[in-house]
Structure formats: structure tokens, C-alpha cells
Short mmCIF file of C-alpha atoms in Angstrom, two decimals:
data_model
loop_
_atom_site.label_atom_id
_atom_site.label_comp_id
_atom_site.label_asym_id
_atom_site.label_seq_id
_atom_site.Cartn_x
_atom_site.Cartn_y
_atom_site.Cartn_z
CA UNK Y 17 -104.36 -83.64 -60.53
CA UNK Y 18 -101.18 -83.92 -59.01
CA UNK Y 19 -100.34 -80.93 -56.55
CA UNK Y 20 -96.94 -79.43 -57.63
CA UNK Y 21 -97.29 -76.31 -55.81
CA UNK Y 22 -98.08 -75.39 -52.21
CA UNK Y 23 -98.96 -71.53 -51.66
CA UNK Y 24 -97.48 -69.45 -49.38
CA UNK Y 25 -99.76 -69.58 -46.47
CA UNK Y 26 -99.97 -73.58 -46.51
CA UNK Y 27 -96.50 -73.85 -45.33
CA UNK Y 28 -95.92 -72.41 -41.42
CA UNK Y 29 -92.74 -70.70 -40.74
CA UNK Y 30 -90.20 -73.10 -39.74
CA UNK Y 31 -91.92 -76.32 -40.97
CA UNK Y 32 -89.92 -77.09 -43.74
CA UNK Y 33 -86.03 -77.79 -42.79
CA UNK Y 34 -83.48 -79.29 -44.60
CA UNK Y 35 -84.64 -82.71 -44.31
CA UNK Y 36 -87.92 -82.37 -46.13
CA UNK Y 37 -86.02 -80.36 -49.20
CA UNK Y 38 -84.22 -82.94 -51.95
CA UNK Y 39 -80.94 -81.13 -52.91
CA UNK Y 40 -81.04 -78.71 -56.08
CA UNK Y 41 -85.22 -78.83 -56.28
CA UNK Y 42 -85.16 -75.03 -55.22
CA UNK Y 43 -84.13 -72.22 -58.04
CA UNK Y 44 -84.55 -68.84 -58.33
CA UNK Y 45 -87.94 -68.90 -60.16
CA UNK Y 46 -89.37 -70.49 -57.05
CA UNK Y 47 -88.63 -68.04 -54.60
CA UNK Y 48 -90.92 -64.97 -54.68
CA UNK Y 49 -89.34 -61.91 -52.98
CA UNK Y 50 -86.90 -62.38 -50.59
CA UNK Y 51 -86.31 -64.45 -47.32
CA UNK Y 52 -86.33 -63.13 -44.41
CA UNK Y 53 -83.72 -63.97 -41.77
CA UNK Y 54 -86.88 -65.80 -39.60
CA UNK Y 55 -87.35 -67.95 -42.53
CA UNK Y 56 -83.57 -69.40 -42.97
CA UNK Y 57 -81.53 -71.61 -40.66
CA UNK Y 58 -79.14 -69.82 -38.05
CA UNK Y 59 -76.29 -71.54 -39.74
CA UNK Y 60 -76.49 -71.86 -43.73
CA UNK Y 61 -73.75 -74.29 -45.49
CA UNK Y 62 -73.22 -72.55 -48.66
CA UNK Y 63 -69.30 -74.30 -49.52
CA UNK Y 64 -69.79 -74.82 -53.34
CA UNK Y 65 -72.14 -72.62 -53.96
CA UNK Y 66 -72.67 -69.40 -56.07
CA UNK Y 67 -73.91 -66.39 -54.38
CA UNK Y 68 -74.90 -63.64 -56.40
CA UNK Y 69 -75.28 -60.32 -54.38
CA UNK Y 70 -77.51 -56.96 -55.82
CA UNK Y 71 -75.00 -54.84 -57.98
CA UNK Y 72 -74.55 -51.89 -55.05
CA UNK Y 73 -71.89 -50.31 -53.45
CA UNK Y 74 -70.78 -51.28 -49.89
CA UNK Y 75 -70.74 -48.34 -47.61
CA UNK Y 76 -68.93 -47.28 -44.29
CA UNK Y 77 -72.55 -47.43 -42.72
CA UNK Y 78 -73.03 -51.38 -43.56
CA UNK Y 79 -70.05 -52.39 -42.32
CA UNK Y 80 -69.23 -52.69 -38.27
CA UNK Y 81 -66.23 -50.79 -36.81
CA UNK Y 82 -62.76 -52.69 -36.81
CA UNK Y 83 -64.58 -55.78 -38.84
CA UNK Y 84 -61.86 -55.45 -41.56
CA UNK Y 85 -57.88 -56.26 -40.64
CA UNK Y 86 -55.24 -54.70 -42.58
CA UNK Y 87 -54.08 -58.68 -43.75
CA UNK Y 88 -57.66 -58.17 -45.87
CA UNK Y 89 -56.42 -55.16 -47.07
CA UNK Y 90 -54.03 -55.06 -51.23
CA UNK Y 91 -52.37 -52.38 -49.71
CA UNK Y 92 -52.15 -52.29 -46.24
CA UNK Y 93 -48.39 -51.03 -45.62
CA UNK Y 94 -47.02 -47.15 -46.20
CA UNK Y 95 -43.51 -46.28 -47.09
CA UNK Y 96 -41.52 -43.58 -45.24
CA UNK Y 97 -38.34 -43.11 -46.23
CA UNK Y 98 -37.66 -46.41 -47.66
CA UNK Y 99 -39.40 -47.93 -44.85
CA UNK Y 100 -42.21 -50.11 -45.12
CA UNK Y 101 -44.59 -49.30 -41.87
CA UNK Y 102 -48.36 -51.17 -41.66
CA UNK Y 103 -51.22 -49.11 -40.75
CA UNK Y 104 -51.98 -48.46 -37.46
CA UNK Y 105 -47.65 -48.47 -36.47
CA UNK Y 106 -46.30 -45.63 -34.55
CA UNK Y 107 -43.22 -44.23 -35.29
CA UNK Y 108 -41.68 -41.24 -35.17
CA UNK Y 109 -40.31 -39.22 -38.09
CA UNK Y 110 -38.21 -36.69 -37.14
CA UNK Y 111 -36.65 -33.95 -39.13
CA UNK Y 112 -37.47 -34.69 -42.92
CA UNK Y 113 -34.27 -35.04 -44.57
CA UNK Y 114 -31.73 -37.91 -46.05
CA UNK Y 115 -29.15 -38.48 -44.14
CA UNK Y 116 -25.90 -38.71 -46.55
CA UNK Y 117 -22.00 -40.11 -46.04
CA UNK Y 118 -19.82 -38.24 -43.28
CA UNK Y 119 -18.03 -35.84 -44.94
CA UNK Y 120 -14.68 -35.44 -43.14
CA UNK Y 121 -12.86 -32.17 -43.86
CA UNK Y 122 -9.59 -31.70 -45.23
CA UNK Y 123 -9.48 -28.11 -45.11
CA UNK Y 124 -9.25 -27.15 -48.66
CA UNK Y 125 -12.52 -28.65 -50.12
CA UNK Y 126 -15.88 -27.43 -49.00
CA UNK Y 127 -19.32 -28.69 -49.30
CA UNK Y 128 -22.15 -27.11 -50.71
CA UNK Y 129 -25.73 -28.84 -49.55
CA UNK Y 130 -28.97 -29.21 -51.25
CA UNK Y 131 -32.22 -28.79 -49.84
CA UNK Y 132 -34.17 -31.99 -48.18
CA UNK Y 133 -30.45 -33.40 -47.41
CA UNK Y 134 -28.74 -34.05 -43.85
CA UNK Y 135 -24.73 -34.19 -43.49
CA UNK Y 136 -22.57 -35.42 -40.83
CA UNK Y 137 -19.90 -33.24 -40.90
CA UNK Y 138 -15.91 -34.80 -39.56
CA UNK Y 139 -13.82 -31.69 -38.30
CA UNK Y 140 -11.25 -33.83 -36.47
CA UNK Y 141 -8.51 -32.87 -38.69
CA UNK Y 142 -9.73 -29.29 -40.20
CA UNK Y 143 -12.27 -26.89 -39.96
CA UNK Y 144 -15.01 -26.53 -42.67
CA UNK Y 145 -16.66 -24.66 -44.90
CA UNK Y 146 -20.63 -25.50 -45.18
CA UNK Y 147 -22.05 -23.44 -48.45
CA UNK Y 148 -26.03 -23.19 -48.70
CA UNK Y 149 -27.71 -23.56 -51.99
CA UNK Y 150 -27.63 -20.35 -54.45
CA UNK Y 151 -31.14 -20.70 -55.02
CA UNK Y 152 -34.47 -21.89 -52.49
CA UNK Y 153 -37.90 -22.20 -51.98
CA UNK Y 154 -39.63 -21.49 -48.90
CA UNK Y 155 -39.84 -25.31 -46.66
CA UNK Y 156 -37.12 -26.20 -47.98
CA UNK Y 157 -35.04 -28.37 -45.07
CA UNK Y 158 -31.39 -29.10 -44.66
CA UNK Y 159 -29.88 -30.88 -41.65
CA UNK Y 160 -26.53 -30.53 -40.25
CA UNK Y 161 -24.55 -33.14 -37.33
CA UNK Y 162 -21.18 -32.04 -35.24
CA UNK Y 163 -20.13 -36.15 -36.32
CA UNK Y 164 -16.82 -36.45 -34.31
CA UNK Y 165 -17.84 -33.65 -31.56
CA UNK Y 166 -15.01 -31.33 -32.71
CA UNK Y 167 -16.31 -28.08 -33.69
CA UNK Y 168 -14.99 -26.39 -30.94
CA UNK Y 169 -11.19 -27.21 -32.33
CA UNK Y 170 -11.71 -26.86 -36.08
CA UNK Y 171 -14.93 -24.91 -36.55
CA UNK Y 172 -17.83 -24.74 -38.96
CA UNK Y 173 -18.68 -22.18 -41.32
CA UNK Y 174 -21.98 -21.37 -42.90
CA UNK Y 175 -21.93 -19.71 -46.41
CA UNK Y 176 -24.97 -18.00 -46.32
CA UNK Y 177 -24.29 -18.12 -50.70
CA UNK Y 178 -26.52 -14.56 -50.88
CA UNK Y 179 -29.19 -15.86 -48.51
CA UNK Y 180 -30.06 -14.08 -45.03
CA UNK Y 181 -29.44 -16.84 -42.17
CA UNK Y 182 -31.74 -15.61 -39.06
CA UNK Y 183 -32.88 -12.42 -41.37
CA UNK Y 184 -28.98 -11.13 -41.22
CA UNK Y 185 -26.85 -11.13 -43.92
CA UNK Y 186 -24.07 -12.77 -42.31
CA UNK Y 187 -22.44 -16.77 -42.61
CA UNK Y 188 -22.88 -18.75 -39.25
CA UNK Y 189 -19.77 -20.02 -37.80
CA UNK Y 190 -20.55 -22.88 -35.15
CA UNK Y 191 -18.14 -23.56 -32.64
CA UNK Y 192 -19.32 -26.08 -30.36
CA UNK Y 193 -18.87 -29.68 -29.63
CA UNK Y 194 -21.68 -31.90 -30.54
CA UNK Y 195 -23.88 -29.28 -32.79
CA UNK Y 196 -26.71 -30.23 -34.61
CA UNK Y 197 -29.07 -28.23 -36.20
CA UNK Y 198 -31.77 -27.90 -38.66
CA UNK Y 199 -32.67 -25.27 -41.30
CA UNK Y 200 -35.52 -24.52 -43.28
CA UNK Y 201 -35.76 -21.74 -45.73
CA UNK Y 202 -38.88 -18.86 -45.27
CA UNK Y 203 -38.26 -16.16 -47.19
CA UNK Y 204 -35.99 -13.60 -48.85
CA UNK Y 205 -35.72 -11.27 -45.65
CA UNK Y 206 -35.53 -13.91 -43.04
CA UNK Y 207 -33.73 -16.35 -45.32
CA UNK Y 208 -32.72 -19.36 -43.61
CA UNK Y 209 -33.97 -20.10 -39.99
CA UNK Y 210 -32.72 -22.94 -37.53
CA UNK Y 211 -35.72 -24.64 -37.17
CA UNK Y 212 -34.32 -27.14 -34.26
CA UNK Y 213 -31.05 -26.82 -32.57
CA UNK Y 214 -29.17 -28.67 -30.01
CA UNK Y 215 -26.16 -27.68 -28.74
CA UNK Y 216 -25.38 -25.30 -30.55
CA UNK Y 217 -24.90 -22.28 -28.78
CA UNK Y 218 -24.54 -19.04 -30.63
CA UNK Y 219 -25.33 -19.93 -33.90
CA UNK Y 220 -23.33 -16.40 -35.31
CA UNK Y 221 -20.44 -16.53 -33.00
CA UNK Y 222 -17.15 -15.23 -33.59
CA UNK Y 223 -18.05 -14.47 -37.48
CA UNK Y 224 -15.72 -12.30 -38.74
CA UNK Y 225 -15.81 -9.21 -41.40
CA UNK Y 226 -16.17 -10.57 -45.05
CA UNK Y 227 -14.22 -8.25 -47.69
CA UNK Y 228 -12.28 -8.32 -50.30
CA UNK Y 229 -9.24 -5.74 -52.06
CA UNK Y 230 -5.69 -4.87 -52.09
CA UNK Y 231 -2.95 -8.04 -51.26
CA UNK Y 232 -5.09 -10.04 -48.26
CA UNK Y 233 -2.23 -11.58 -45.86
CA UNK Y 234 -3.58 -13.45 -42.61
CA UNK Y 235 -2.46 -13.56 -39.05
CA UNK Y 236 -3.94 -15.51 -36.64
CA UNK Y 237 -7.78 -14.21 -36.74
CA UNK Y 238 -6.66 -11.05 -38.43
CA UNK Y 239 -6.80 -10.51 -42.01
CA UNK Y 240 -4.63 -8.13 -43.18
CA UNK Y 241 -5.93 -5.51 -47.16
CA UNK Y 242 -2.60 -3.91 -48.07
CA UNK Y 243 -2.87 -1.38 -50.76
CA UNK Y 244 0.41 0.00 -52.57
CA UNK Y 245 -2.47 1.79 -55.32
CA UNK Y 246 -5.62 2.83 -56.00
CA UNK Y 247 -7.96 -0.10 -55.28
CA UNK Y 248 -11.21 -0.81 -53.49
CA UNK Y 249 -11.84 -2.42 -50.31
CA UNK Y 250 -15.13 -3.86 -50.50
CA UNK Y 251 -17.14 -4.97 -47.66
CA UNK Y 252 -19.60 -7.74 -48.25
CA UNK Y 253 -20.58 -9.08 -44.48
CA UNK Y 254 -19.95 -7.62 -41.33
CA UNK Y 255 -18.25 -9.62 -38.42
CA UNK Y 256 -20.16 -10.87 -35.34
CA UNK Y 257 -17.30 -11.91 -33.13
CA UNK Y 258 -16.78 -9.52 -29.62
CA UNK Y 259 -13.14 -8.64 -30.41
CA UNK Y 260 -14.08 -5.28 -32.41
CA UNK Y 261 -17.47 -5.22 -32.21
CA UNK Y 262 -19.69 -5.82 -35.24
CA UNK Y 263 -18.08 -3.20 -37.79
CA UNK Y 264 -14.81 -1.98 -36.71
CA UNK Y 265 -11.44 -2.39 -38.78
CA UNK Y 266 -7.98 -1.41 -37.91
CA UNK Y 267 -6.51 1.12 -40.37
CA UNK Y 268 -2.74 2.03 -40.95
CA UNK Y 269 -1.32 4.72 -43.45
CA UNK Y 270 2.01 5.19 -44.28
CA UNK Y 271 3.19 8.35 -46.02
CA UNK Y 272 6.42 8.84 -47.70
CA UNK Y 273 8.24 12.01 -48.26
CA UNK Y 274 7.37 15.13 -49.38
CA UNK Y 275 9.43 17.05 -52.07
CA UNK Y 276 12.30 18.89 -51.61
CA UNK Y 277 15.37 20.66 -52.63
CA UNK Y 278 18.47 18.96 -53.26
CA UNK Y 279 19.56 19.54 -49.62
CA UNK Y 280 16.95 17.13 -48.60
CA UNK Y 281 12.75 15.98 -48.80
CA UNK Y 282 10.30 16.63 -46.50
CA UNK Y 283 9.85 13.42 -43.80
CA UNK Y 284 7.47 10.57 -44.02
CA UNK Y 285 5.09 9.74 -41.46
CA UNK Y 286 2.27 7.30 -40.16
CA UNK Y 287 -1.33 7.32 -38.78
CA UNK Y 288 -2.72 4.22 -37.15
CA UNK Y 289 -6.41 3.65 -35.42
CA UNK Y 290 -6.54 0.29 -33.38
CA UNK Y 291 -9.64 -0.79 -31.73
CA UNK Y 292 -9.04 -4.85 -32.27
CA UNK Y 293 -5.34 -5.46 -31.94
CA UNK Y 294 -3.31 -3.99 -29.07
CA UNK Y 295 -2.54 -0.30 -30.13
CA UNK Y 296 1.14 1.24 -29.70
CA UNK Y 297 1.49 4.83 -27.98
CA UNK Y 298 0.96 7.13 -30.73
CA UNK Y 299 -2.25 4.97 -32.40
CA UNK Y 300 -5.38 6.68 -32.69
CA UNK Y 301 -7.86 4.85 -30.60
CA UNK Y 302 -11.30 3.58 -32.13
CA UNK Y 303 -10.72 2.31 -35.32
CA UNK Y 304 -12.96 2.74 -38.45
CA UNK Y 305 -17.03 2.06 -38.72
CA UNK Y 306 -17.59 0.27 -41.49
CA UNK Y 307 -20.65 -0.84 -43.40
CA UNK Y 308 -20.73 -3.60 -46.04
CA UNK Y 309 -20.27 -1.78 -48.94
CA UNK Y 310 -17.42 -0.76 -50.89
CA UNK Y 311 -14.96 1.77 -50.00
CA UNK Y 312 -12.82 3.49 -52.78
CA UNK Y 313 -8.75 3.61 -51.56
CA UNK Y 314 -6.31 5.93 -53.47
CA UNK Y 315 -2.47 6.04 -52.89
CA UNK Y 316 -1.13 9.68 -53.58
CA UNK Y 317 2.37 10.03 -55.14
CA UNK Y 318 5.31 11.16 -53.26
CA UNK Y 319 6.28 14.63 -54.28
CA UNK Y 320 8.51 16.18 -56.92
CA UNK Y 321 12.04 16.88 -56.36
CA UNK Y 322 13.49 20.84 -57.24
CA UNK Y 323 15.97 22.47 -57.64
CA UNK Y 324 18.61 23.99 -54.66
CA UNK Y 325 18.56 27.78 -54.15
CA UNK Y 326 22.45 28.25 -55.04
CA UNK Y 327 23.89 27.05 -58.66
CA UNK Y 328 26.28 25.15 -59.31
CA UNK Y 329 29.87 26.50 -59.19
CA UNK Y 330 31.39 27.70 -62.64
CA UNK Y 331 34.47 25.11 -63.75
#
């Protein structure tokens, strides 16, 4: 009888090679276990062939460190703020915010900003009025540029829109040349903080008292409340500039003339306490302390005329 068969231990290891094996004559059902790397060729040409590998998971433990480049990879490339980056770049990224148009100012129209948002801001031709967002949540980010390097000319005010800004209810008014600045929102008592500043010097300089009441008339960095009847002037932030200190106002009152008889009225007369504006010999140094709430005003009426103490002559 024909042998068809050899058993395992009448073939030594390495005595067969490819030479002695006609192509296809080995399947599957001839190969009993497994082979063992000593029993296969350093090299195996396996183009056109099917490999079948055991249904198991590949771990990190099977494969060597840095074996697999990011080209061998579906996704091998991140986006950061519309920018594609591969793994492995390095790259910084800066304040987290989108940088929008320059907004030039025309001194009428403001801008109010939303959170995650950077503006370059043009005060070449007016100052500017910057208004935070009525409502936040804490991480919130907004970024802020001096763009032509003029708020030392035409300034830029920050509406703190019912938000603390450094835990102080008070806007910001920045005032110098090349400012830039970054805030992030915490909290309701701290509000908004500047997270990173350059530049920028005092952030709350020169800020002036915030009220409203009577006819408002301006003059130069004064604002002017007059009141010809009852009213209200109603303070609703206190000033940070050093002319007048934090929560001092100027106060004037004019009276007119008492009653009389009809030989004549009693005379009018004035009371005046300056602390900002340069006070005349009979002020009243030290103006008023203020705090930001509202103060009632009433305007008293002049008083009545009566009659002389003689009559009339008879006709």
C-alpha cells in the first residue's frame, strides 16, 4: 500500500522546504495544531493569498510602540477653530474666542458682545461704547483689541449691562493706546474678571458717576441734573475717576423770594458746595457723599404775596 501520509516524527525540523512541496497540496485539514515560528521560513511569500486570523481583539499590549503612523490612521487630523492640525502638531491656542470684523466707531452706535466672541474695536474717529451681555454663565470668554491704538484720544467704555466687572458695580472705561484684554465671567459677585491684559493700565480709570433725573446738560466731563420740580436724582454707579473722588457731586440751590407786602418780597439767595469744579468765594467746600441709590429732590414754592399795612386812599 501506497504511503500517503508521513507522521509527525518522520519528518525533521527543517527538512522539508519549498522545493519538496508541489503548490496547493497543503490545506487546512493537514495541518494539526499550529506552526511554530522554527518550523516556517524567515521570509513567507503570501501575495495572493487568504489569511484568515482567530476572531480576537488587537490590544495595546500586542502591538510595539510608534509601529502605527497617523497616514494608517481614518482619522488622523483634529480641527481647532476651523483648522485642520494632524496629531502629534504643536500649536498654540491662545485665548478661546472668534475673532469678528473691526468695528470702527462712529460715536452714536454701540456694540453689545456675546460670549466666546473677540472684537477689534476702531476709535480713530470716536470713542465707544462696549455693552456686555444681559445675561452669562460662569467661563464664559469675550475678547477685546485697541485696533488702531487710539484709546487714549477717543476712549472705551465698558457697560457692565447689571454685571459686576472686577466684583464692583461699575463700567470700565479704558484709556490707553494699544489695549487688549480678555474677560471671562465667574460669578454674580465678582462678575466679569480680566482674565489676560496687556496694556491696559487701569482697567476702571477715570469712570465717572452714572445717574439719571431732572434736565441732564453736559460740559466738558461734567454732567450737569437741573431740577425746576420735584423729581429724583437717582444714582446707579459711582465714578472712579480722581477729580472728586469716588462719590462726590457738586450741588447748587437757588432760592427765590420770600413773600411780602406790597412795598416789596423778601430776597432770594444761593447755596453752592464744590469739591470737583473750581469753587467761587462764598461756595461751601466738600461737596455731597453720595451712594448709588436714589435721592428724592423737591422744589418749594416761592411765597405768597399780602397785603400793605396802610389802605388805599378814599377817591
Amino acid at each position: 500500500m501506497a504511503l500517503t501520509k508521513l507522521p509527525k516524527n518522520a519528518i525533521g525540523t527543517g527538512a522539508v522546504d519549498a522545493s519538496k512541496i508541489e503548490d496547493g497540496t497543503i490545506q487546512n485539514a493537514e495541518l494539526a495544531g499550529s506552526l511554530t515560528g522554527t518550523q516556517l521560513a524567515s521570509t513567507l511569500d503570501l501575495s495572493s493569498k487568504t489569511i484568515t486570523l482567530p476572531n480576537v481583539s488587537v490590544t495595546s499590549a500586542q502591538l510595539a510602540n510608534s509601529t502605527i503612523a497617523n497616514a494608517k490612521l481614518s482619522n488622523s487630523t483634529i480641527t481647532v477653530r476651523g483648522t485642520s492640525r494632524s496629531l502629534g502638531d504643536s500649536f498654540s491656542i491662545g485665548v478661546d474666542v472668534d475673532w469678528q470684523s473691526v468695528i470702527t466707531a462712529d460715536g452714536s452706535t454701540g456694540t453689545t458682545g456675546s460670549a466666546g466672541l473677540g472684537y477689534f474695536i476702531n476709535t480713530t474717529s470716536a470713542a465707544h461704547t462696549f455693552t456686555l451681555p444681559a445675561s452669562a454663565t460662569r467661563g464664559d470668554t469675550i475678547g477685546i483689541i485697541d485696533y488702531a491704538g487710539t484709546f487714549a484720544s477717543n476712549k472705551l467704555t465698558i457697560n457692565r449691562n447689571g454685571h459686576n466687572i472686577q466684583g464692583v458695580a461699575n463700567n470700565s472705561l479704558i484709556g490707553t493706546n494699544r489695549a487688549s484684554l480678555v474677560l471671562v465671567y465667574v460669578d454674580s459677585t465678582k462678575g466679569w474678571l480680566f482674565y489676560e491684559q496687556n496694556n491696559a493700565a487701569d482697567l476702571q480709570v477715570n469712570s465717572f458717576i452714572t445717574a439719571t433725573g431732572g434736565t441732564v446738560t453736559t460740559s466738558g466731563n461734567f454732567k450737569i441734573h437741573s431740577f425746576t420740580g420735584d423729581g429724583c436724582f437717582a444714582v446707579s454707579t459711582l465714578g472712579l475717576g480722581p477729580a472728586g473722588g469716588p462719590s462726590n457731586v457738586d450741588y447748587l440751590v437757588v432760592a427765590g423770594g420770600g413773600g411780602g407786602y406790597v412795598a416789596g418780597g423778601g430776597a432770594g439767595g444761593f447755596r453752592l458746595g464744590a469739591v470737583c469744579a473750581p469753587m467761587p468765594a462764598l461756595a461751601v467746600p466738600g461737596g455731597l457723599t453720595i451712594t448709588a441709590t436714589t435721592y428724592p429732590i423737591t422744589v418749594g414754592a416761592g411765597g405768597a404775596g399780602g397785603e400793605g399795612p396802610f389802605s388805599a386812599p378814599a377817591r
